[in-house]
Every structure is written in structure tokens, then in C-alpha cells.
Short mmCIF file of C-alpha atoms in Angstrom, two decimals:
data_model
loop_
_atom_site.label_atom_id
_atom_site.label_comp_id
_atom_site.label_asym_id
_atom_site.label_seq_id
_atom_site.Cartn_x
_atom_site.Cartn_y
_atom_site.Cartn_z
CA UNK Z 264 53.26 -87.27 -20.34
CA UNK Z 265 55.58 -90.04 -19.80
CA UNK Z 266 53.90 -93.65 -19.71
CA UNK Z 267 55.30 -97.08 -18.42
CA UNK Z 268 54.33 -99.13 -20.25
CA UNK Z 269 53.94 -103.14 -19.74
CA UNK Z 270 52.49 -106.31 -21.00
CA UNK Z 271 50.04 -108.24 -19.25
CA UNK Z 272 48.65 -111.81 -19.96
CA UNK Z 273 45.81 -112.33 -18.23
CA UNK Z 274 44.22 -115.21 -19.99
CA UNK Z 275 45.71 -118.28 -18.15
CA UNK Z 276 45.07 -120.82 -21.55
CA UNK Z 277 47.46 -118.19 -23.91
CA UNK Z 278 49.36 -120.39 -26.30
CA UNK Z 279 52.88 -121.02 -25.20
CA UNK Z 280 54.26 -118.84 -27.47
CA UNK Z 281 52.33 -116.21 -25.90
CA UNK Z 282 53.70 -117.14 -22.68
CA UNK Z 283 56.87 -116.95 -23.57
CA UNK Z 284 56.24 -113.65 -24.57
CA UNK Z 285 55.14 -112.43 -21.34
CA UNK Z 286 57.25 -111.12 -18.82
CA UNK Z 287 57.65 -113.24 -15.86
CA UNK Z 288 56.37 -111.65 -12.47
CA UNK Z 289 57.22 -113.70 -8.77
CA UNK Z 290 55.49 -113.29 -5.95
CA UNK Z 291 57.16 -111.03 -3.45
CA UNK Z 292 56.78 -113.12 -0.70
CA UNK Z 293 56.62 -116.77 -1.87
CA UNK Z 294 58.61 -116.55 -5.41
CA UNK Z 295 55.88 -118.38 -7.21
CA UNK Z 296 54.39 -116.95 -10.41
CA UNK Z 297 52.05 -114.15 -10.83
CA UNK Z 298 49.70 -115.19 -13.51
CA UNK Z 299 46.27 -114.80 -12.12
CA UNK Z 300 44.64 -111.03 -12.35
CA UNK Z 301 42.96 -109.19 -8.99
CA UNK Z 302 42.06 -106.19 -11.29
CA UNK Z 303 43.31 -103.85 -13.47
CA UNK Z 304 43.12 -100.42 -12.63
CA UNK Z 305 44.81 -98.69 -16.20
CA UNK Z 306 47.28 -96.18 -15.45
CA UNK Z 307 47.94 -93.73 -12.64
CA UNK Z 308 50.72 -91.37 -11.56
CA UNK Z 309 52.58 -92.02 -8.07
CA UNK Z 310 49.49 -90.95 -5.69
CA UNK Z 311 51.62 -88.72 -2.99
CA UNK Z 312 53.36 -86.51 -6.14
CA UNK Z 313 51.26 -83.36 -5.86
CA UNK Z 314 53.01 -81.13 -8.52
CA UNK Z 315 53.42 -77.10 -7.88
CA UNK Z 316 52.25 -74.35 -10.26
CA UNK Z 317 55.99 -74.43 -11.71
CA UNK Z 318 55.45 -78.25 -12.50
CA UNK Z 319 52.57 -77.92 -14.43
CA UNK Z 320 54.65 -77.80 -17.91
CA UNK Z 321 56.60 -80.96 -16.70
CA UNK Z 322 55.76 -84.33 -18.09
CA UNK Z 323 54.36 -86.75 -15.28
CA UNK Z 324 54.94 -90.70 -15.31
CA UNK Z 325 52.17 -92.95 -15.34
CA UNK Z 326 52.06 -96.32 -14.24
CA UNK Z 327 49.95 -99.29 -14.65
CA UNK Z 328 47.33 -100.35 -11.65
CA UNK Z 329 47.66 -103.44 -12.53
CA UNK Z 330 46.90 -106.43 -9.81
CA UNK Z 331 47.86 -109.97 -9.40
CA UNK Z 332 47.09 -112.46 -6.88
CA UNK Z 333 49.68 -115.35 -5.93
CA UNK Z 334 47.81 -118.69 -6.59
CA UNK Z 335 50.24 -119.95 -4.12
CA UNK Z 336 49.93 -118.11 -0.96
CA UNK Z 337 47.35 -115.70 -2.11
CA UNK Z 338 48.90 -112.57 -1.65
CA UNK Z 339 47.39 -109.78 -3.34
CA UNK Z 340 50.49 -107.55 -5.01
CA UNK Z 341 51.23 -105.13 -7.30
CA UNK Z 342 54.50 -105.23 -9.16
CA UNK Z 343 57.59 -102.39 -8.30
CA UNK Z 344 57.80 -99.68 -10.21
CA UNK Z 345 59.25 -97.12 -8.46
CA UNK Z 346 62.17 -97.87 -5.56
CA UNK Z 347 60.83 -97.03 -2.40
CA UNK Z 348 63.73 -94.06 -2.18
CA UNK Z 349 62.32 -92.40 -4.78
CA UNK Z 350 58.30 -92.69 -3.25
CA UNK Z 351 58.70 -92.28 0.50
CA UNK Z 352 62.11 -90.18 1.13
CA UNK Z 353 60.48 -87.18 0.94
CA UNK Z 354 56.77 -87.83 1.66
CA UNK Z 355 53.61 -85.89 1.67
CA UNK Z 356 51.38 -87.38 4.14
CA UNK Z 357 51.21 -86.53 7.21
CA UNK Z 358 48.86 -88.58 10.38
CA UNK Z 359 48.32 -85.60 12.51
CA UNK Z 360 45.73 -83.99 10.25
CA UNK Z 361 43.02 -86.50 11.10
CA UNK Z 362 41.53 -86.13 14.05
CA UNK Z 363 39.86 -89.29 14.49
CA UNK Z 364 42.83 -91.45 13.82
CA UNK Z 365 45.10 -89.04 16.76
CA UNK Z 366 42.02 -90.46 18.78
CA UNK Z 367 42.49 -93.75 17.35
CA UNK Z 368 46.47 -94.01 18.17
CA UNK Z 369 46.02 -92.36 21.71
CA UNK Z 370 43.41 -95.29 22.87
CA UNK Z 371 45.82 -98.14 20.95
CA UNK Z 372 48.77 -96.27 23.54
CA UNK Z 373 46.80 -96.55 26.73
CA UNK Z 374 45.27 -100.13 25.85
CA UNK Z 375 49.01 -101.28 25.09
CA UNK Z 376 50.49 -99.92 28.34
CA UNK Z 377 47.75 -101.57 29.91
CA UNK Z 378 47.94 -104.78 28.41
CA UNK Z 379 51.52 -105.60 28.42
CA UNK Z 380 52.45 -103.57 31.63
CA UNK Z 381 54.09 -101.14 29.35
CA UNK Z 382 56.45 -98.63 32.38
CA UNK Z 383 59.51 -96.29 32.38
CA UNK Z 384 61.50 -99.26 32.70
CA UNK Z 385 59.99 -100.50 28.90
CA UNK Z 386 61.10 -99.43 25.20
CA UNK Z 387 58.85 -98.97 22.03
CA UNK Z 388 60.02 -98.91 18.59
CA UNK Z 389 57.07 -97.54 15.60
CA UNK Z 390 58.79 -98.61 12.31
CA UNK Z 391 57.07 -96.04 9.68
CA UNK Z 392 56.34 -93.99 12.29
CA UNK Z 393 55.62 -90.54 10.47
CA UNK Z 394 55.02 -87.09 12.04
CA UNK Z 395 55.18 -89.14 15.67
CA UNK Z 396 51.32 -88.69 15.45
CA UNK Z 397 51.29 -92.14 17.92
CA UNK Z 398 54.70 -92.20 19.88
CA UNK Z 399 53.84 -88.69 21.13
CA UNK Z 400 51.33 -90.40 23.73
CA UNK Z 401 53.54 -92.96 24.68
CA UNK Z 402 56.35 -89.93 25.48
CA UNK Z 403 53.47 -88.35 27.41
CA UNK Z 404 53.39 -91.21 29.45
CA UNK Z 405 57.19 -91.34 29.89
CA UNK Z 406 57.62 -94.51 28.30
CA UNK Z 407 60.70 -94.76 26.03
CA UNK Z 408 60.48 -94.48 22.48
CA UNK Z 409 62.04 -94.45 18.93
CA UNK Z 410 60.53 -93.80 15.73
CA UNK Z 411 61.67 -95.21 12.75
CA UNK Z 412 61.00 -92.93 9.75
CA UNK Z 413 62.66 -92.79 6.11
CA UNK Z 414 61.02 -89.62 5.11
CA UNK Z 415 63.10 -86.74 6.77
CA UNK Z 416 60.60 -83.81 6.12
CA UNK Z 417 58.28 -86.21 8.33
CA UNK Z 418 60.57 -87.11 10.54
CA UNK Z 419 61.55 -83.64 11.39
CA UNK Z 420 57.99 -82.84 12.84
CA UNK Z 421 57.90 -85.90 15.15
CA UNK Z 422 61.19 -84.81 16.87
CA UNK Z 423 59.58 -81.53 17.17
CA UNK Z 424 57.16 -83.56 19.26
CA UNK Z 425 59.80 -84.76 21.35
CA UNK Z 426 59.92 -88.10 19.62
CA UNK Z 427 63.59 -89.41 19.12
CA UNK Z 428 63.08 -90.36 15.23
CA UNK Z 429 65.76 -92.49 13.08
CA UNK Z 430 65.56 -91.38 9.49
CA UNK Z 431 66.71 -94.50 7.77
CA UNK Z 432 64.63 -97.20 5.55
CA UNK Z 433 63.75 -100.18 8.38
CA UNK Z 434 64.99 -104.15 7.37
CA UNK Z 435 67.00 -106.54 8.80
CA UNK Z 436 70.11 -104.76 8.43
CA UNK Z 437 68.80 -101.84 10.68
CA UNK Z 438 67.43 -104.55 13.48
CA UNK Z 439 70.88 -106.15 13.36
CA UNK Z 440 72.23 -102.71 13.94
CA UNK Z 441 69.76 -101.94 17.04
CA UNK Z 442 70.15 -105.15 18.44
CA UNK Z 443 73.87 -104.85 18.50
CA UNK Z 444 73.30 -101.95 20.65
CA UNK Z 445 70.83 -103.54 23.21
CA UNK Z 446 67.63 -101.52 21.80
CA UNK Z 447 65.74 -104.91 21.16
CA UNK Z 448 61.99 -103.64 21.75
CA UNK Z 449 59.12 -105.20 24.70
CA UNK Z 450 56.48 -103.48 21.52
CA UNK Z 451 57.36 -102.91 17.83
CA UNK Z 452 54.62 -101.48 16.06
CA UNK Z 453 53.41 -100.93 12.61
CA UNK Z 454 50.69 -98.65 11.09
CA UNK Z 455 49.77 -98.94 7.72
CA UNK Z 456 53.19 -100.05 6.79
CA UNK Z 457 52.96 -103.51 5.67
CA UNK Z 458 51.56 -102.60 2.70
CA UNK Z 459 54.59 -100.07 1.25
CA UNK Z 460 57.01 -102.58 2.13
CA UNK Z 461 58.42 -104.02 -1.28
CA UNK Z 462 61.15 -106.31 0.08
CA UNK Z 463 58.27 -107.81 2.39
CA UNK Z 464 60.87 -110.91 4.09
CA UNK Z 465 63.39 -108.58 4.88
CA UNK Z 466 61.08 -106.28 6.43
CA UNK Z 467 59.69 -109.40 8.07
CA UNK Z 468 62.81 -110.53 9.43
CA UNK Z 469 63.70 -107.02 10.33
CA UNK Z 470 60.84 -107.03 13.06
CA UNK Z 471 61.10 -110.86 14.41
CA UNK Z 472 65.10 -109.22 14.92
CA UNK Z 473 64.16 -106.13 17.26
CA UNK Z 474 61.61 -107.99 19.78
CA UNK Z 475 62.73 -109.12 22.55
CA UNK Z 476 62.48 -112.72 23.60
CA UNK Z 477 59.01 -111.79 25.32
CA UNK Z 478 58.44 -109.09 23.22
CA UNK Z 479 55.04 -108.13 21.04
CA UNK Z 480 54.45 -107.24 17.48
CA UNK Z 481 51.57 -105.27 16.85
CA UNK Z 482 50.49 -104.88 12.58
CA UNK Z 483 47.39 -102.69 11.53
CA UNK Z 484 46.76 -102.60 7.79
CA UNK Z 485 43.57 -102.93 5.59
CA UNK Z 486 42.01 -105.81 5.47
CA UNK Z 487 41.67 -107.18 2.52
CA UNK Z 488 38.36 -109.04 2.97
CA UNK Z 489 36.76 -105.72 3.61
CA UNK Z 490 38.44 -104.11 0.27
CA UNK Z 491 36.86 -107.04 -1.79
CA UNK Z 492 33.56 -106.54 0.27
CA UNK Z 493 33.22 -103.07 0.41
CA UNK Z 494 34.34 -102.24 -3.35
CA UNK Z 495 37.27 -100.34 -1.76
CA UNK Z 496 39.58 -100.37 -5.35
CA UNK Z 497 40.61 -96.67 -4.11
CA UNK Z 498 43.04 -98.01 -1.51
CA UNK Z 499 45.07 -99.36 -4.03
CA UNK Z 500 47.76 -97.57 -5.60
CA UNK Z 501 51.35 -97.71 -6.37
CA UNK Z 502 52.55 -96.77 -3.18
CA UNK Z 503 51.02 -100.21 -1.53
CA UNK Z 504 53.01 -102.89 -2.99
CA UNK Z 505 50.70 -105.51 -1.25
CA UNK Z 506 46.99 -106.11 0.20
CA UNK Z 507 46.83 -109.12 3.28
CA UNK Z 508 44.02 -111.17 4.13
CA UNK Z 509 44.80 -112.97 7.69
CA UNK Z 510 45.35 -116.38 6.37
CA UNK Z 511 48.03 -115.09 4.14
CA UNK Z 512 49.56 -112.97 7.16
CA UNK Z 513 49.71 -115.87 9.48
CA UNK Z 514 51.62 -117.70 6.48
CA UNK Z 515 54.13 -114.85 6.34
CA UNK Z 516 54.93 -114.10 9.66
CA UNK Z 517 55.10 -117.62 10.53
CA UNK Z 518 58.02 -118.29 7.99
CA UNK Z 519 59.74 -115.87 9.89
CA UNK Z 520 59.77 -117.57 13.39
CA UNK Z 521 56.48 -115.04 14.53
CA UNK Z 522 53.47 -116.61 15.95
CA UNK Z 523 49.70 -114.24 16.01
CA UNK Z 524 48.31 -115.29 19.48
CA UNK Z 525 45.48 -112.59 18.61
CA UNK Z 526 43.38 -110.04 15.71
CA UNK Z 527 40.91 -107.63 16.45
CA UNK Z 528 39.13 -106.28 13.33
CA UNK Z 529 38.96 -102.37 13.11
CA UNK Z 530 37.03 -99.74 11.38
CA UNK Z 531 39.83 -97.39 10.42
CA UNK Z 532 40.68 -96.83 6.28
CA UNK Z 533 37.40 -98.30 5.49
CA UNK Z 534 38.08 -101.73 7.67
CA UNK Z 535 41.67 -102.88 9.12
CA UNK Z 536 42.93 -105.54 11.02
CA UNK Z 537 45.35 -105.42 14.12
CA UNK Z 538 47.51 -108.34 14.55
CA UNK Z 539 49.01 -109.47 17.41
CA UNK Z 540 52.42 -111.87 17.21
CA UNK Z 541 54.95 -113.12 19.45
CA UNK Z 542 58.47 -114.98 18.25
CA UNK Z 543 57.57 -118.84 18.05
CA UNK Z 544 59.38 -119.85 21.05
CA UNK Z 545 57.72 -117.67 23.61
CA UNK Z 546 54.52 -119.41 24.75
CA UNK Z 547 53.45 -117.03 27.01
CA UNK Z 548 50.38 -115.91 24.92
CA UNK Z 549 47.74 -118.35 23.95
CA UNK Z 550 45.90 -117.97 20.99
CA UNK Z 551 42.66 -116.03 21.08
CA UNK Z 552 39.42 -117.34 19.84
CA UNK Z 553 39.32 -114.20 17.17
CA UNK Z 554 41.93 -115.69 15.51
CA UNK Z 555 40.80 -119.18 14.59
CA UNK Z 556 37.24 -117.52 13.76
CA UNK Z 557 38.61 -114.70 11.38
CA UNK Z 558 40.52 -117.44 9.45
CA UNK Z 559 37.49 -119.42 9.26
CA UNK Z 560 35.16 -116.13 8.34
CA UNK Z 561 38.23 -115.83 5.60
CA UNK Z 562 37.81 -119.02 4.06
CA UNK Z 563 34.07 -118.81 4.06
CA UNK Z 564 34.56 -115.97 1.77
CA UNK Z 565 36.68 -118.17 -0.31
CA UNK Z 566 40.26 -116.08 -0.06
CA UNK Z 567 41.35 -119.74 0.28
CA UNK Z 568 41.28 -120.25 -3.16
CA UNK Z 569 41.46 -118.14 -6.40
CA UNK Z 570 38.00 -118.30 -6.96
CA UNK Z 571 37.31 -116.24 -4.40
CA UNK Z 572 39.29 -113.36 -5.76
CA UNK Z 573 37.19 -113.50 -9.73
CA UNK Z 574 34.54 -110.99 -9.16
CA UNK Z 575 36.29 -107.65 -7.58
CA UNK Z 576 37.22 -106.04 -11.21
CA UNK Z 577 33.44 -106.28 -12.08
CA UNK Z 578 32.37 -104.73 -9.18
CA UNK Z 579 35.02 -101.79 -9.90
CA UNK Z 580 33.55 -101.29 -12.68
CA UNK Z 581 30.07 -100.58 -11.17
CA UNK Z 582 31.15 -97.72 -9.13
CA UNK Z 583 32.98 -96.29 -11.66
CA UNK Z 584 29.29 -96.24 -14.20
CA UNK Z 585 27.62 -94.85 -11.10
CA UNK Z 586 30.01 -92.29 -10.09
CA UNK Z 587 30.41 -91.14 -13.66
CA UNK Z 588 26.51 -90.86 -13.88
CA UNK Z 589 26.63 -88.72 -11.04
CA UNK Z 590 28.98 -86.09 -11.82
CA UNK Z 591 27.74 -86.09 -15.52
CA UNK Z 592 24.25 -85.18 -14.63
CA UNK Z 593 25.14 -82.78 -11.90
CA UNK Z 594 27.54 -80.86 -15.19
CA UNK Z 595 24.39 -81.18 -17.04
CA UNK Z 596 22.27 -79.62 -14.63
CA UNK Z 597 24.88 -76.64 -14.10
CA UNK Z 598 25.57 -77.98 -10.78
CA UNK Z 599 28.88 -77.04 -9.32
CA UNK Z 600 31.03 -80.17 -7.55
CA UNK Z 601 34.37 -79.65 -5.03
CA UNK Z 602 36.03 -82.22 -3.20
CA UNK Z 603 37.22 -82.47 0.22
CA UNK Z 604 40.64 -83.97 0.63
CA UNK Z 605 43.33 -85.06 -1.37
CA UNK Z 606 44.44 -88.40 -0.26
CA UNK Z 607 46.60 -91.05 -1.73
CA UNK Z 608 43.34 -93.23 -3.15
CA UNK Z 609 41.97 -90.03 -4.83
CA UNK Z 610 44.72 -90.70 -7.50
CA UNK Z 611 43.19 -94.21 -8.07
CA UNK Z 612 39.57 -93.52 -8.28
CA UNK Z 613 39.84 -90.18 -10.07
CA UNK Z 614 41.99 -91.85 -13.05
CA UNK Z 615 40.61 -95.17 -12.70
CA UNK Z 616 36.88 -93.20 -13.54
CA UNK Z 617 38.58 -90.65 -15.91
CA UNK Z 618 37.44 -87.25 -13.90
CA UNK Z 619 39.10 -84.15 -14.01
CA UNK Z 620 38.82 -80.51 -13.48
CA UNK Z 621 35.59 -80.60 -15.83
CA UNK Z 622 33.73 -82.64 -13.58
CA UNK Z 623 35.17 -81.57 -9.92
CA UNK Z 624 36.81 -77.95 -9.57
CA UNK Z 625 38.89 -77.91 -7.02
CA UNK Z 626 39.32 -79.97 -3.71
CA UNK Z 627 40.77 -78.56 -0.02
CA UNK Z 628 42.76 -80.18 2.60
CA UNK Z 629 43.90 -79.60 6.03
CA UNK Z 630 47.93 -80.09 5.21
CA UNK Z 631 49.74 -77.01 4.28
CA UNK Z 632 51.98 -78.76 2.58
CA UNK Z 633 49.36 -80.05 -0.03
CA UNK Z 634 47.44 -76.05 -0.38
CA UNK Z 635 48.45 -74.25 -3.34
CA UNK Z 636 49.27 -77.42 -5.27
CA UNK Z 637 47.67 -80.13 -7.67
CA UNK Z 638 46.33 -83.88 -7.50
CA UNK Z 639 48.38 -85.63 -9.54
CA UNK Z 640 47.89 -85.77 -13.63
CA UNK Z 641 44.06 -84.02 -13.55
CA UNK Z 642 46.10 -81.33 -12.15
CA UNK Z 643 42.72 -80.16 -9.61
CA UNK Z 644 43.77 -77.58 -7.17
CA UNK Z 645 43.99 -78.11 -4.10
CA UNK Z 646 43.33 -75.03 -1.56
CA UNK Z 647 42.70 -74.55 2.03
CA UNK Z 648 39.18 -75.85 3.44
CA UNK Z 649 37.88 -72.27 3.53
CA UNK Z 650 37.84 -72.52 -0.03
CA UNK Z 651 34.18 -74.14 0.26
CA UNK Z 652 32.71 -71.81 2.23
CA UNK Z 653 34.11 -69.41 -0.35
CA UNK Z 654 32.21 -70.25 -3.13
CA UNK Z 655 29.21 -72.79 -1.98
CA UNK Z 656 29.26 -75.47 -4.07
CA UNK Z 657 26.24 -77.63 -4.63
CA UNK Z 658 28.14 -80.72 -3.64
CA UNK Z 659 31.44 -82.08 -2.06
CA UNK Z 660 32.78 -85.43 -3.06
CA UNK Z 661 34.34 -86.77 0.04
CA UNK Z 662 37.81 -88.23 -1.25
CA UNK Z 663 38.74 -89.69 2.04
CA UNK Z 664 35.86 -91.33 2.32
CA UNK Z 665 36.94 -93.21 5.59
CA UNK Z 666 37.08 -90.53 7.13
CA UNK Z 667 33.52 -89.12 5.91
CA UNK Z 668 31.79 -88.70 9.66
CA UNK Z 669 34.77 -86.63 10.87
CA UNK Z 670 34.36 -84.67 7.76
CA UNK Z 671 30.86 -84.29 7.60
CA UNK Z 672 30.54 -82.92 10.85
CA UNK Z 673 33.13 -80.43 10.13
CA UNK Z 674 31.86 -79.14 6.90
CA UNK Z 675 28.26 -78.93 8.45
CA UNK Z 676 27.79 -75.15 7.21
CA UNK Z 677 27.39 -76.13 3.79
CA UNK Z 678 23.82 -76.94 4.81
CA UNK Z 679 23.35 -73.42 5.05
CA UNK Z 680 23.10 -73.04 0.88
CA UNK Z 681 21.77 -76.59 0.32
CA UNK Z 682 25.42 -78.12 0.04
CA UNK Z 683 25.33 -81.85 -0.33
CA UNK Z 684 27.98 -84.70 0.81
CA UNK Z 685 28.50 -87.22 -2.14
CA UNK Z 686 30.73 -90.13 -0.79
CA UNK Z 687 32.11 -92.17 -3.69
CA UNK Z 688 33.13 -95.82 -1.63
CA UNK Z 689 31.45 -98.67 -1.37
CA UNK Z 690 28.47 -97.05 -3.74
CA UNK Z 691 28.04 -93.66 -4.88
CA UNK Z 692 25.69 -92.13 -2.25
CA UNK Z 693 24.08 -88.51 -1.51
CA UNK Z 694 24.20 -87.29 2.29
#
């Protein structure tokens, strides 16, 4: 096992000799330094590297979870350790496979059309836009489209769905190029994105570049108010350089000439926001009252100031007692444990809480391309959801834990033998 290993000064009245010895981190977005710790996580392998039976024998790279937030703007960041080539070329998620967000992205598509007057005559650019698990409704609708997609194995299944797909990293450079050739967009959109993007003012710039003078920017990613609220330390990982409250969105977007006229708060990945911007010159859109009163609910919670962000590595530490307790007994008791899914935040709270194969078998998911492989470093196999009903175990550990009602209500049967849900996020709890 291969570890990356770093220092970290956390204690803000370290001699300056001490500081000196520390390396020096910037903040990503406003250059200032990164002193002040979020929480600290230990170490984790990249979350989306499920190793094969032949990789077994191979060492794996571990890297710290270590979190700062900028005392300056107040973003909450982790540092680079990986380039995003190397995480997201070839990439192992993949949107279609959840039900409820397809449902999710086909009532953002109608809304959308029906809000901006969205026609044949219109053209929609989705930067990140995956397996075209979203575009495909806009294409049903015979509004034009183009995905923007770096990961090609991805990529190919969205133009399988009819979904013209550019495989190609999105920044300014790439809006430049687009915009040369009169493909400046009425909507760019943006799902879950913001948060893998490490060069986040080029990728900034990049959209404020492809709208059109009277174009609109639409952003979902998780909130971070809810993370802090909800105990949701899962959702962070090395593959999301960056967690936004709104106040420190608005400050980003409006250094790069975007205005948000409007937010609605969501329930997707255990509570996300969608923000609606315009450039800064078009004042066709008024702000909405949900914006002044979600910066206000913001501040309340004190993510105005770095004493609001002191208290979220204790809490991580609870859940990680109480899950621990959990599993332990249930070993004790001869119980046997599976999970259900193998998402990118299993890697976090599986490490983060030390469990492995002793303590949960196996776990199934609904990709093929994840069946017949391992999570990363526990190494638990992952099989094909029949795999429960296979051998009955006494309870499933739902990984994807935002997604627990969709899976719940498919795994039903397991009620037959006196199966039991155990969801993991925001406490450990026994359906």
C-alpha cells in the first residue's frame, strides 16, 4: 500500500518556526491561505477506483481527507492530489442507474422548457454531462443539445442515447472554442459538477463564456449547510475538490461577471441547492425572494464566519462510535451484514470508521461495470443485487443513503426472512 503522505498544522498559535515548517496551501478560488481545519477524515483511496480480481496483489494509493476552510471567502476545499485526467477520464459512475434522480432530471427538463420558453429554435449545453441521463429528455423534446463529457467510456453511452457528446475537459479555453463557432448556449447546465472542478475560475469563466447575452446558468450541487447539519462527512472525498454554501457561491460567480436572480433548495444527495444566474449586464431577471432569505438562513447558521464551521469534526466522530457499535454487536451476535451500493462516499465512511470485509461481506449494485469487482482498499465485493436474495442477510447497510426510499422499496423481500435496513447518515438508524 502506497501512502501520500502530508503535514498538517492545524493549531493556528504554532510557533513560527513551526509555521515555517508547514507547507503553504491557497485557496482555490480566492488565493488566501488555508490554515483553518473543516475536518480531517485520515486517509482514503480515490473513491471511483474499484480494483478487479487481477488488482488485488497491486499496491493502492491512499490519500489524506483532510479539510480546510478559507477564512477569507469561506470556501470549504480539499487540496489536489490527483489531476483531474487521471480521476475522471475514464470514470465509473454512471446517472442512469438511479431511478429517482432520471425522475429528478426529466421534471428539471420540462420545468426549464417551460420557464425560459426553451423551442427547436433554442440550444442547451450540460457541461459534465455523463451517460446523457438528462439531455436525453431535452432530445425527446427536439430541443438541441450538446453534452460536454471528459470521460469517454461515459460519453459513449450518452451518444448511444442520441445525445451529441464532446469528450474534452470543459474551461475557458473550450467556451472560447464554442463561441468562436456560434454555439453560445440560451441554458448551460451543471449537475454535481462544481464540486470536481479543481481549477474552479477557469471553470467559472468557462460558463459566463458560453451563455448567451440573455442566456441562463443553472448549478445543482450539495449544499453545504445541509452537510454540516445533517452529519453528511460521506460526501466528501477526493474526487470533490470543493463544498459551497450560497454566500460563498454568490461571491464566486459574481467575480466572474454572473449574477443569481434565484435558488431553490432540493432534496437530492442528502440536500442540494439549484442556482439560478444570469451575466451581470442582463437585467431581465429580478432577484427572487429565496435568494436574499437563504443567505440570511446561511448566516444565521454562522457560515459567515469561521466559527460556524468548529463543531462538524466532533460530530463525525459520533457517527463513526455509533456505527462501529452497530456492526460490532451485530459480529458478536453472529449476525450477518451486506450492503447495498457502492457509491463514491462509501470510500469515505467505510475508511473514515475503519470497516472491512469482517464487519460487512459483500455489497451489490445496479452498474455492471462495478459487479465482479471491489470497493476500494477493504477490497468488499461487489456483486449483482440478486446477491441478497441469495443468501438473506440479517441486515443491509444502505451506502447510498440518499437514495434509501428508492432502495428500500426495491429490496422489500428481505422482509420475508426478517432482513433489516440499517442507514448509516445523519445517525445510525434501524428500518
Amino acid at each position: 500500500m502506497t501512502l501520500s503522505t502530508d503535514i498538517h498544522s492545524t493549531d493556528t498559535h504554532s510557533t513560527d518556526s513551526q509555521q515555517q515548517r508547514s507547507p503553504t496551501r491557497a485557496c482555490r478560488f480566492c488565493g488566501a491561505s488555508l490554515r483553518r481545519t473543516f475536518v480531517d477524515l485520515g486517509m482514503s483511496p480515490l473513491c471511483e477506483t474499484y480494483p478487479s480480481l487481477a488488482d488485488l496483489n497491486h499496491g493502492e494509493t491512499y490519500y489524506p481527507l483532510h479539510v480546510y476552510v478559507c477564512e477569507q471567502c469561506f470556501l470549504v476545499q480539499l487540496e489536489q492530489y490527483e489531476s483531474a485526467e487521471n480521476i475522471f477520464s475514464d470514470y465509473a459512475y454512471f446517472s442512469s442507474y438511479s431511478d429517482s434522480w432520471l425522475k429528478h432530471s426529466e421534471n428539471y427538463c420540462d420545468n426549464m422548457i417551460g420557464r425560459l420558453g426553451l423551442s427547436r429554435q433554442s440550444f442547451v449545453v450540460e457541461v459534465a454531462s455523463n451517460d446523457g441521463y438528462l439531455l436525453q429528455y431535452f432530445v425527446q423534446r427536439s430541443v438541441p443539445v450538446l453534452g460536454i463529457e471528459p470521460a469517454a467510456n461515459v460519453a459513449k453511452v450518452a451518444v448511444e442515447k442520441s445525445v451529441p457528446t464532446l469528450v474534452r475537459f470543459f474551461g475557458a479555453q473550450l467556451a472560447e472554442e464554442l463561441a468562436a463557432e456560434g454555439r453560445c448556449a440560451d441554458l448551460v447546465l451543471g449537475n454535481n459538477v462544481l464540486a470536481q472542478v479543481p481549477d474552479l475560475n477557469d471553470f467559472v469563466e468557462g460558463l459566463k463564456i458560453l451563455l448567451k447575452p440573455d442566456g441562463v446558468l443553472t448549478l445543482e450541487f450539495p449544499h453545504l449547510l445541509r452537510l454540516i447539519e445533517r452529519n453528511e462527512f460521506d460526501t466528501i472525498y477526493h474526487e470533490h475538490f470543493s463544498y459551497f454554501s450560497l454566500l460563498t457561491t454568490l461571491r464566486i460567480l459574481e467575480a466572474h461577471g454572473l449574477r443569481v436572480f434565484d435558488v431553490e433548495e432540493l432534496r437530492t444527495h442528502g440536500g442540494s441547492l439549484r442556482v439560478y444566474a444570469c451575466r451581470a449586464a442582463d437585467q431581465t431577471h429580478e432577484i427572487m425572494p429565496s435568494v436574499r432569505e437563504l443567505v440570511a438562513m446561511e448566516e444565521q447558521a454562522g457560515l459567515g464566519s469561521a466559527q460556524g464551521y468548529r463543531s462538524f469534526g466532533r460530530q463525525a466522530k459520533q457517527t463513526k462510535w455509533a456505527l462501529l457499535d452497530f456492526l460490532l454487536t451485530a459480529a458478536r451476535q453472529g449476525k450477518s451484514v451486506a450492503g447495498y451500493g457502492a457509491p463514491g462516499k462509501s470510500a469515505t465512511l467505510l475508511h473514515y470508521c475503519g470497516i472491512g470485509k469482517d464487519l460487512i461481506e459483500y455489497t451489490v449494485d445496479r452498474s455492471p461495470y462495478k459487479q465482479g469487482r471491489f470497493l476500494p482498499g477493504n477490497h468488499i465485493p461487489i456483486y449483482h443485487p440478486d446477491r441478497i436474495r441469495e443468501t438473506k442477510p440479517d441486515f443491509v447497510v444502505i451506502l447510498p443513503w440518499n437514495l434509501k426510499d428508492e432502495i428500500m422499496e426495491q429490496l422489500q423481500f428481505i422482509r420475508e426472512w426478517g432482513g433489516r435496513f440499517v442507514v448509516p447518515i445523519p445517525e445510525v438508524t434501524i428500518y
